[in-house]
Amino acid sequence: MKLVIGLDGQSSGDKALAFAKDLAAKTTDCELIIVYVIEWSPFSFQTAEENAERHKRREEEIAVASERVVNPAVETLTKAGLSARAIVRHGDVADTIDDIAHQEGASQIIVARSSAGGLTSRIFGSSTANLVMNARVPVTVVA
């Protein structure tokens, strides 16, 4: 079984990680795929120099997210005897997590509720709501 855990770099992501860790510990042959998505719009009209700077910034953001968020999470899980790996990507959060889960053949996506504003956002968080409504695999939202 494969579980995709969407982290947001906040304490809410820690809740999703803890839930997934408990679930994985109760099963055999479970792989945890830690995913962190950096919100990124591919639509921009820029010069070649601006595109080069943008690419450099993307690479720096991936390195920071790996170092500060996903690598420590993977280390915690592997020290607990679980199989875990990380993926960091740029894109729309909900679409990217869904794409990764689908490509990886995941059984489930686990994310945490977060609040950013608006009624739906207050209930789930806008990316979480989009994921719940559109994902191709079951989504568990941890409060």
Coordinates of N, CA and C in Angstrom, one line a residue:
M1 N 0.8 -1.2 0.0 CA 0.0 0.0 0.0 C 0.9 1.2 0.0
K2 N 0.5 2.3 -0.7 CA 1.2 3.5 -0.8 C 0.2 4.6 -0.3
L3 N 0.8 5.5 0.6 CA 0.0 6.6 1.1 C 0.8 7.9 0.7
V4 N 0.1 8.8 0.2 CA 0.6 10.1 -0.1 C 0.2 11.1 1.0
I5 N 1.2 11.7 1.6 CA 1.0 12.7 2.7 C 1.4 14.1 2.2
G6 N 0.4 15.0 2.1 CA 0.6 16.3 1.7 C 1.0 17.2 2.9
L7 N 2.2 17.7 2.8 CA 2.7 18.6 3.9 C 2.6 20.0 3.5
D8 N 2.4 20.9 4.4 CA 2.3 22.4 4.1 C 3.4 23.2 4.8
G9 N 4.3 22.6 5.5 CA 5.3 23.3 6.2 C 4.8 23.9 7.5
Q10 N 3.5 23.7 7.9 CA 2.9 24.2 9.1 C 2.7 23.1 10.1
S11 N 2.2 23.4 11.2 CA 1.9 22.4 12.2 C 0.7 21.5 11.8
S12 N -0.2 22.0 10.9 CA -1.2 21.2 10.4 C -0.7 20.0 9.6
G13 N 0.4 20.2 8.9 CA 1.0 19.1 8.2 C 1.6 18.0 9.1
D14 N 2.0 18.4 10.3 CA 2.5 17.5 11.3 C 1.4 16.5 11.7
K15 N 0.1 17.1 11.8 CA -1.0 16.2 12.1 C -1.3 15.2 11.1
A16 N -1.2 15.5 9.8 CA -1.3 14.6 8.7 C -0.2 13.5 8.8
L17 N 1.0 14.0 9.0 CA 2.1 13.1 9.1 C 1.9 12.1 10.3
A18 N 1.5 12.5 11.4 CA 1.3 11.7 12.6 C 0.2 10.6 12.3
F19 N -0.9 11.1 11.7 CA -2.0 10.2 11.3 C -1.5 9.1 10.3
A20 N -0.7 9.5 9.3 CA -0.2 8.5 8.3 C 0.8 7.6 9.0
K21 N 1.6 8.1 9.9 CA 2.6 7.2 10.6 C 1.9 6.1 11.4
D22 N 0.8 6.5 12.1 CA 0.0 5.5 12.9 C -0.6 4.5 12.0
L23 N -1.2 5.0 10.9 CA -1.8 4.1 9.9 C -0.8 3.1 9.3
A24 N 0.3 3.6 8.9 CA 1.4 2.7 8.3 C 1.9 1.7 9.3
A25 N 2.0 2.1 10.6 CA 2.5 1.2 11.6 C 1.6 0.0 11.8
K26 N 0.3 0.2 11.5 CA -0.7 -0.9 11.7 C -0.8 -1.8 10.5
T27 N -0.1 -1.5 9.4 CA -0.2 -2.3 8.2 C 1.2 -2.9 7.9
T28 N 1.2 -3.8 7.0 CA 2.4 -4.3 6.5 C 2.7 -3.9 5.1
D29 N 3.9 -3.7 4.7 CA 4.3 -3.3 3.3 C 3.6 -2.0 2.9
C30 N 3.9 -0.9 3.7 CA 3.3 0.4 3.4 C 4.4 1.4 3.1
E31 N 4.3 2.1 2.0 CA 5.2 3.1 1.7 C 4.6 4.5 1.8
L32 N 5.2 5.4 2.5 CA 4.7 6.7 2.7 C 5.5 7.7 1.8
I33 N 4.7 8.4 1.0 CA 5.3 9.3 0.1 C 4.9 10.8 0.5
I34 N 6.0 11.4 1.0 CA 5.8 12.8 1.6 C 5.8 13.8 0.4
V35 N 4.8 14.6 0.3 CA 4.7 15.5 -0.8 C 4.6 16.9 -0.3
Y36 N 5.4 17.8 -0.9 CA 5.3 19.2 -0.6 C 5.3 20.0 -1.9
V37 N 4.2 20.8 -2.1 CA 4.0 21.5 -3.3 C 4.2 23.0 -3.1
I38 N 5.0 23.6 -3.9 CA 5.2 25.0 -3.9 C 4.3 25.6 -4.9
E39 N 3.4 26.4 -4.4 CA 2.4 27.0 -5.4 C 3.1 27.8 -6.4
W40 N 2.8 27.5 -7.7 CA 3.6 28.1 -8.8 C 2.7 28.2 -10.0
S41 N 2.6 29.4 -10.6 CA 1.9 29.6 -11.8 C 2.8 29.5 -13.0
P42 N 2.5 28.6 -14.0 CA 3.4 28.6 -15.2 C 3.1 29.7 -16.1
F43 N 2.1 30.5 -15.9 CA 1.8 31.5 -16.8 C 2.4 32.9 -16.5
S44 N 3.3 33.3 -17.3 CA 4.0 34.6 -17.1 C 4.7 34.9 -18.4
F45 N 4.7 36.2 -18.7 CA 5.4 36.7 -19.9 C 6.6 37.4 -19.4
Q46 N 7.8 36.8 -19.7 CA 9.0 37.4 -19.1 C 10.1 37.3 -20.2
T47 N 11.1 38.1 -20.0 CA 12.3 38.0 -20.8 C 13.1 36.7 -20.5
A48 N 14.1 36.4 -21.4 CA 14.9 35.3 -21.1 C 15.7 35.4 -19.8
E49 N 16.1 36.6 -19.5 CA 16.8 36.8 -18.2 C 15.9 36.6 -17.0
E50 N 14.7 37.1 -17.1 CA 13.7 36.9 -16.0 C 13.4 35.4 -15.9
N51 N 13.3 34.7 -17.0 CA 13.0 33.2 -16.9 C 14.2 32.5 -16.3
A52 N 15.4 32.9 -16.6 CA 16.5 32.2 -16.0 C 16.5 32.5 -14.4
E53 N 16.2 33.7 -14.0 CA 16.1 34.0 -12.6 C 15.0 33.3 -11.9
R54 N 13.9 33.1 -12.6 CA 12.7 32.4 -12.1 C 13.1 30.9 -11.9
H55 N 13.8 30.3 -12.9 CA 14.3 28.9 -12.8 C 15.2 28.8 -11.6
K56 N 16.1 29.7 -11.4 CA 17.1 29.7 -10.3 C 16.3 29.7 -8.9
R57 N 15.3 30.6 -8.9 CA 14.5 30.7 -7.7 C 13.7 29.4 -7.4
R58 N 13.2 28.8 -8.5 CA 12.5 27.5 -8.3 C 13.4 26.5 -7.7
E59 N 14.6 26.4 -8.2 CA 15.6 25.4 -7.7 C 15.9 25.7 -6.2
E60 N 16.0 26.9 -5.9 CA 16.3 27.3 -4.5 C 15.2 27.0 -3.6
E61 N 13.9 27.2 -4.0 CA 12.7 26.9 -3.2 C 12.6 25.4 -3.0
I62 N 12.9 24.6 -4.0 CA 12.9 23.1 -3.9 C 13.9 22.7 -2.8
A63 N 15.1 23.2 -2.9 CA 16.2 22.9 -1.9 C 15.8 23.2 -0.5
V64 N 15.2 24.4 -0.3 CA 14.8 24.8 1.0 C 13.7 23.9 1.6
A65 N 12.7 23.7 0.7 CA 11.5 22.8 1.1 C 12.0 21.4 1.5
S66 N 13.0 20.9 0.7 CA 13.5 19.6 1.0 C 14.2 19.6 2.3
E67 N 15.1 20.6 2.5 CA 15.9 20.6 3.7 C 15.1 20.9 5.0
R68 N 14.1 21.8 4.9 CA 13.3 22.2 6.1 C 12.1 21.4 6.4
V69 N 11.5 20.8 5.3 CA 10.2 20.2 5.5 C 10.2 18.7 5.3
V70 N 10.5 18.3 4.1 CA 10.3 16.9 3.7 C 11.4 15.9 4.2
N71 N 12.7 16.4 4.1 CA 13.7 15.5 4.6 C 13.6 15.2 6.1
P72 N 13.3 16.1 6.9 CA 13.1 15.8 8.3 C 12.0 14.8 8.6
A73 N 10.9 15.0 7.8 CA 9.7 14.1 7.9 C 10.1 12.7 7.5
V74 N 10.8 12.6 6.4 CA 11.3 11.2 5.9 C 12.2 10.6 7.0
E75 N 13.1 11.4 7.5 CA 14.0 10.9 8.5 C 13.3 10.4 9.8
T76 N 12.3 11.1 10.2 CA 11.5 10.7 11.4 C 10.8 9.4 11.1
L77 N 10.2 9.2 9.9 CA 9.5 8.0 9.6 C 10.5 6.8 9.4
T78 N 11.6 7.0 8.8 CA 12.5 5.9 8.6 C 13.1 5.5 9.9
K79 N 13.4 6.4 10.8 CA 13.9 6.0 12.2 C 12.8 5.2 12.9
A80 N 11.6 5.4 12.6 CA 10.5 4.6 13.2 C 10.3 3.3 12.5
G81 N 11.2 3.0 11.5 CA 11.1 1.7 10.8 C 10.2 1.6 9.7
L82 N 9.7 2.8 9.2 CA 8.8 2.8 8.1 C 9.5 3.2 6.8
S83 N 8.9 2.8 5.7 CA 9.4 3.1 4.4 C 8.9 4.4 3.9
A84 N 9.7 5.4 3.6 CA 9.3 6.7 3.3 C 10.2 7.4 2.3
R85 N 9.7 8.2 1.4 CA 10.5 9.0 0.5 C 9.7 10.3 0.3
A86 N 10.4 11.3 -0.4 CA 9.8 12.6 -0.5 C 9.8 13.1 -2.0
I87 N 8.8 13.9 -2.3 CA 8.7 14.5 -3.6 C 8.4 16.0 -3.3
V88 N 9.1 16.9 -3.9 CA 8.9 18.3 -3.9 C 8.7 18.8 -5.3
R89 N 7.6 19.5 -5.5 CA 7.2 20.0 -6.9 C 6.7 21.4 -6.8
H90 N 6.7 22.0 -7.9 CA 6.0 23.3 -8.1 C 4.7 23.1 -8.8
G91 N 3.7 23.8 -8.5 CA 2.4 23.7 -9.3 C 1.2 24.1 -8.4
D92 N 0.0 23.7 -8.9 CA -1.2 23.9 -8.2 C -1.2 22.8 -7.1
V93 N -1.4 23.1 -5.9 CA -1.3 22.2 -4.8 C -2.2 20.9 -5.0
A94 N -3.5 21.2 -5.1 CA -4.4 20.1 -5.3 C -4.2 19.2 -6.5
D95 N -4.0 19.8 -7.6 CA -3.7 19.1 -8.9 C -2.4 18.3 -8.8
T96 N -1.4 18.9 -8.2 CA -0.1 18.2 -8.2 C -0.1 17.0 -7.2
I97 N -0.7 17.2 -6.0 CA -0.9 16.1 -5.1 C -1.7 14.9 -5.7
D98 N -2.8 15.3 -6.4 CA -3.6 14.3 -7.1 C -2.8 13.6 -8.2
D99 N -2.1 14.3 -9.0 CA -1.3 13.7 -10.0 C -0.2 12.8 -9.5
I100 N 0.5 13.2 -8.4 CA 1.5 12.3 -7.8 C 0.8 11.0 -7.3
A101 N -0.3 11.2 -6.6 CA -1.0 10.0 -6.0 C -1.4 9.0 -7.1
H102 N -1.9 9.6 -8.2 CA -2.4 8.8 -9.3 C -1.2 8.1 -10.0
Q103 N -0.1 8.8 -10.3 CA 1.1 8.3 -10.9 C 1.7 7.2 -10.1
E104 N 1.7 7.4 -8.8 CA 2.4 6.4 -7.8 C 1.5 5.2 -7.5
G105 N 0.2 5.3 -7.9 CA -0.7 4.2 -7.6 C -1.0 4.2 -6.1
A106 N -1.1 5.3 -5.5 CA -1.4 5.4 -4.1 C -2.8 5.0 -3.7
S107 N -3.0 4.4 -2.6 CA -4.3 4.0 -2.1 C -5.1 5.1 -1.5
Q108 N -4.3 6.1 -1.0 CA -5.0 7.2 -0.2 C -4.1 8.4 -0.2
I109 N -4.7 9.6 -0.1 CA -4.0 10.8 0.2 C -4.4 11.3 1.6
I110 N -3.4 11.7 2.3 CA -3.7 12.2 3.7 C -3.2 13.7 3.8
V111 N -4.1 14.6 4.1 CA -3.7 16.0 4.3 C -4.4 16.5 5.6
A112 N -3.9 17.6 6.0 CA -4.5 18.3 7.2 C -5.4 19.4 6.8
R113 N -6.3 19.7 7.6 CA -7.2 20.8 7.4 C -6.4 22.1 7.8
S114 N -6.6 23.1 7.0 CA -5.9 24.4 7.3 C -7.0 25.5 6.9
S115 N -6.8 26.6 7.5 CA -7.8 27.7 7.2 C -7.1 28.9 6.7
A116 N -7.7 29.5 5.7 CA -7.1 30.7 5.1 C -8.1 31.8 4.9
G117 N -9.4 31.5 5.0 CA -10.4 32.5 4.8 C -11.5 32.0 3.9
G118 N -12.7 32.7 4.0 CA -13.8 32.2 3.2 C -14.4 31.0 3.9
L119 N -15.7 30.7 3.6 CA -16.4 29.6 4.2 C -15.8 28.3 3.9
T120 N -15.5 27.9 2.7 CA -14.9 26.6 2.4 C -13.5 26.6 2.9
S121 N -12.8 27.7 2.8 CA -11.4 27.7 3.3 C -11.4 27.5 4.8
R122 N -12.4 28.1 5.5 CA -12.5 27.9 7.0 C -12.8 26.5 7.4
I123 N -13.5 25.8 6.5 CA -13.8 24.4 6.8 C -12.6 23.5 6.5
F124 N -12.0 23.6 5.3 CA -10.9 22.7 4.9 C -9.6 23.4 4.6
G125 N -9.6 24.6 4.0 CA -8.5 25.2 3.3 C -8.8 25.0 1.8
S126 N -8.5 26.0 1.0 CA -8.9 25.9 -0.4 C -8.3 24.8 -1.2
S127 N -7.0 24.6 -1.0 CA -6.3 23.5 -1.6 C -6.9 22.1 -1.2
T128 N -7.1 22.0 0.1 CA -7.7 20.8 0.6 C -9.1 20.5 0.1
A129 N -9.9 21.6 0.0 CA -11.3 21.4 -0.5 C -11.2 21.0 -2.0
N130 N -10.3 21.6 -2.8 CA -10.2 21.2 -4.2 C -9.7 19.8 -4.3
L131 N -8.8 19.4 -3.5 CA -8.3 18.0 -3.5 C -9.4 17.0 -3.1
V132 N -10.2 17.3 -2.1 CA -11.3 16.4 -1.7 C -12.3 16.3 -2.8
M133 N -12.6 17.4 -3.5 CA -13.6 17.4 -4.6 C -13.2 16.7 -5.9
N134 N -11.9 16.7 -6.1 CA -11.4 16.3 -7.4 C -10.4 15.2 -7.5
A135 N -9.9 14.7 -6.4 CA -8.9 13.6 -6.4 C -9.4 12.3 -6.9
R136 N -8.5 11.6 -7.6 CA -8.9 10.3 -8.2 C -8.7 9.1 -7.2
V137 N -8.2 9.4 -6.0 CA -8.1 8.4 -4.9 C -8.7 9.0 -3.7
P138 N -9.1 8.1 -2.7 CA -9.7 8.7 -1.5 C -8.7 9.6 -0.8
V139 N -9.3 10.6 -0.1 CA -8.6 11.6 0.6 C -9.1 11.6 2.1
T140 N -8.1 11.5 3.0 CA -8.4 11.7 4.4 C -8.0 13.0 4.8
V141 N -8.9 13.8 5.5 CA -8.5 15.1 6.0 C -8.4 15.0 7.5
V142 N -7.3 15.3 8.0 CA -7.0 15.3 9.5 C -7.3 16.6 10.1
A143 N -8.0 16.7 11.1 CA -8.3 18.0 11.8 C -7.3 18.4 12.7

